[in-house]
């Protein structure tokens, strides 16, 4: 049995790791940390996780925990993750970091968007961006995974085949994303209280969201040239799910059917990407609780534009499910293990 | 007192006309039609409209009703509206048509998108597109108003100043709209049932929605050149509201502050358009139940793109409120009459 | 024009007072207080209240504000209201207190449930419980109104005719209430955040909710004998509305129709209570944004039980609307002023 | 591998059977029927069930299907189920009927509430009411299971220990239930459309709901004397979940702690019932997607009343999960098989 540890287990990503791992036959959860909730049991914070009634939050004492597990899931806030990740990695442990701290290859870009310097550039170089659809082989051989952000996951998977096949003009890509409220984390802020979010809908952080450089980094690597995008996140009054609608002018003449074939071919062997038939588009409700990314697309022939729509569950494929997928790859488990259930609908 | 009649009063737009008119001191509702609900009282269908307990639905007998009112609100399904509008207009009545039948100036375009021919091209020529922010003067002098569609209202108002000032490249405008479910009407279809819509979010009719030619017609007239757009509607799990996020590359160098000033100047005298300060963007929740269109914008300097966000209540500014605004203009009432209340929040 | 002042205007009840008063032709808002938000403008906290863009929150300096208005709405937290109410009342002002501080006639009961002593028993004696359907005459002559709680309003109006007519056994009344989340106020607590409330439903404070003694006081006065009740509140994933389902064994043989007639007679002259027809029951959605209390009832003949259902908007009839109704009565305005609009549906 | 067949697989209960069975290692789905959707694939109706892309709906030809499976789940509408169940049972098959047709032991009671006669009284006598917490032993030996209704499951489990221990006066039990909208099935009726249900809450079928005799039958059997109850269902604006609040006067002097111990003892060995600690009450959100029934209780000492609150997922413990639990018992599988996952939260 693989012993895993969760650092930062009191938020939604931590809760979701526990939920999914409860179905994993090869894994045992050795411990879970939280500074604020140290001493409390997991079920105090998450009554639905009653299988973990034996588990109590403890403070993150890095020396103390390093020997208690083989693999560490880090679900700490951005910037707080840097040091603990570095320590555990240096200790020879496997680390999957759900924060943004090891996602941006360029420490300067990290500092520019996250307003703190990166103090472990050597470790940063070892990190592999944990999007299996691009980096499966490297993930397999790596001990440090930077688990992708929720918005980047939906955006990158939506554009990957189009960029590889050079179908689109990359100078004016529009990525219009709509995320469920769990994406904001488990918060005690009036702005995320029920009465403020319910029956509402708004854009936020237009042009300034921190997932922008992460999206641009990966798109640029795919395209082998620098890409800058318009990325606008919106807040949906639902618990879970991100729908991303992407627009890019075509540079090749292809039909919707041909574009769909390109997408299907690109993802043919992927266990967690599903490309839809002509005329069908995804709905976040159909991926709720699952690790799937569902993709539909359409070419608007009146404007010669490729329009892609992707749907994921931000807490699963956009966070904890993808982290466990990465673990499965790293450990040589069947990739689908614990991630094989169908969506809860309705 | 102005006598008004509502043809097609059993849907949400009809109910909303009645709700708003109940606050109008100059208007009396002389009758309301519904084929399916003929004989029933208004409160059978809409218990919340208890002030109208005296009112029963009757079938639309055009000869019988023509003399019973001075102004007719037509909230019939598309294509069904053509003939009744023509008849009442020819009889010398004032008509405000909430259907799409008299919105498209070109009968051929109408037939192409609505799959039925337009049988009254002479009457069509008399119709004025009822967006007061553009056509106030013509509305004042007209007897036939084609009340704008919900999506076009939010899209056009978001682009109007940018087009007039030639700020943007019009060849790749993206209009990404998200609408509350009441936009689909009062339906008995499983696809709009609670459990299908709730906690879901999806795009639909990508590149094919019938509001596309209406948007393009008005943008082209504003710009004095043909414009084709990418318009994608999405279905939000809320009752009311449309948020529209619009992207267009800049062709002039302006700052966000300068663009905001252009917008503020353009709408300075408009009673129902509010342009936000720098860094503020609208939320559909703040316009719920009101006739306001709220606008925020941002220039993404990394991509030289103007990003506009507009919020309206699809049933008010996007339908019945705008219809009553048009009536106020036609009749010389204070434009704000019955439309002056603040949003219901939360 | 009547000058009014709002003490504690940063919560939902304060926002709702402002929203409704914006429709009142006889009233001008002279000021609004908030300790935490002093210096901010009303629209910083409530963008939807843009008509009040001139108004800034100020700290509650009782001496400074006493002369600036004729009537004070107090929307302060329980216990904090005591002193300010007493001061303004002693200064000769009219006061409508939305807190619980002056609702319980017995200071000992107050202390027992609210865990603080009542320091102004003389002023407490002057307070009139502001439920117009019972105390209209006294309200008219009073300068100090204790505005009823949200749950008590729905519970008392549901039982009033049955108690007056001695229809029911009062020893085992069950009051099962379900409230929208705005009833908890504008909170920054994780437990009221969107993802915790949405798609959830739970009971809370079973047998211990502070509205219990208020309900019992008024029922006992109506019945002229002591009544103890089972009162269970529940949290609904909606913004607004309280539905209360009440059960009491019959002691008289009456039919549903006869009971409905008793209710209709009791409320015949009430502008804001609507008794439904046989077989119809209220829905909170139909009273949203209104000051109405809607009532349906049924006699279960298999168990000889009277089952009453009432619906109100907790922020209107359950708080700010009822406060304005009380103001209208005190000032001799038409009772319906500013409270006459129909529900926002859907 | 056990071959199972689903008759009536186009509704939410059918979809949920398929979702859960996809996790069952001992079962293969041999076919699924639907009259209206015959010829369509399962994924046409339920895109989230993509593992069943090979499966198409077929009409229910009883002779044709009888030999294709060992066990039949019947999710047909009430009254339509009678004959098919009888046929398959007579053919020697195992049958689990999710309709109400074989739940009421007395054919006269069935006819009174369901308005159709029961045509197979001999088969009816063989049916076992499929609530494992009461009838586990009989279920094990039976070939015909009448799977309990959603409301009865939550009501009976909430009262079982109190009735067995004779804690309560049974003459005035109040059962106040609140159900998510999926309980109404997959409907094409305006009354269940999103805009009608969302932000609403109402009681319905007061004193007349068809689950009443089912609840009364089982409570009476537990108590060994006839019990009549007040049962009021309400419609919650959530997808899933039933919260039931139950009130009964105490006839024994017990404390909340003592009552909790009685409940804990009663359910100690039950894999799917969880009794909470003092002061904790269930929330439907914490059982979403699971087969658990969670129970909290409180004795109101001011009124000597026992107040019980139970939460289930109406589609799982209230329908398809319980059906699969029954199958597991009948077949000798581990009872938890395929039912062991934790709730999807948030």
CSV table of C-alpha atoms in Angstrom, one decimal, chain A residues 62 79-84 86 90 101-102 107 110-111 116-124:
chain,number,residue,atom,x,y,z
A,62,UNK,CA,8.0,19.2,7.8
A,79,UNK,CA,3.4,31.0,-2.0
A,80,UNK,CA,3.0,29.0,1.2
A,81,UNK,CA,3.7,25.9,-0.8
A,82,UNK,CA,7.2,26.7,-2.1
A,83,UNK,CA,9.2,25.8,0.9
A,84,UNK,CA,7.4,22.7,2.0
A,86,UNK,CA,11.2,22.0,-1.7
A,90,UNK,CA,14.9,17.3,-1.3
A,101,UNK,CA,4.1,27.6,-7.0
A,102,UNK,CA,5.9,25.2,-9.4
A,107,UNK,CA,10.7,32.4,-11.9
A,110,UNK,CA,6.0,33.7,-11.3
A,111,UNK,CA,7.2,36.7,-9.3
A,116,UNK,CA,6.6,36.9,-4.4
A,117,UNK,CA,10.0,35.7,-5.5
A,118,UNK,CA,10.6,32.0,-6.1
A,119,UNK,CA,13.2,30.9,-3.7
A,120,UNK,CA,13.9,27.4,-5.0
A,121,UNK,CA,14.7,27.8,-8.7
A,122,UNK,CA,16.7,24.6,-8.7
A,123,UNK,CA,13.8,22.6,-7.5
A,124,UNK,CA,11.5,24.5,-9.9
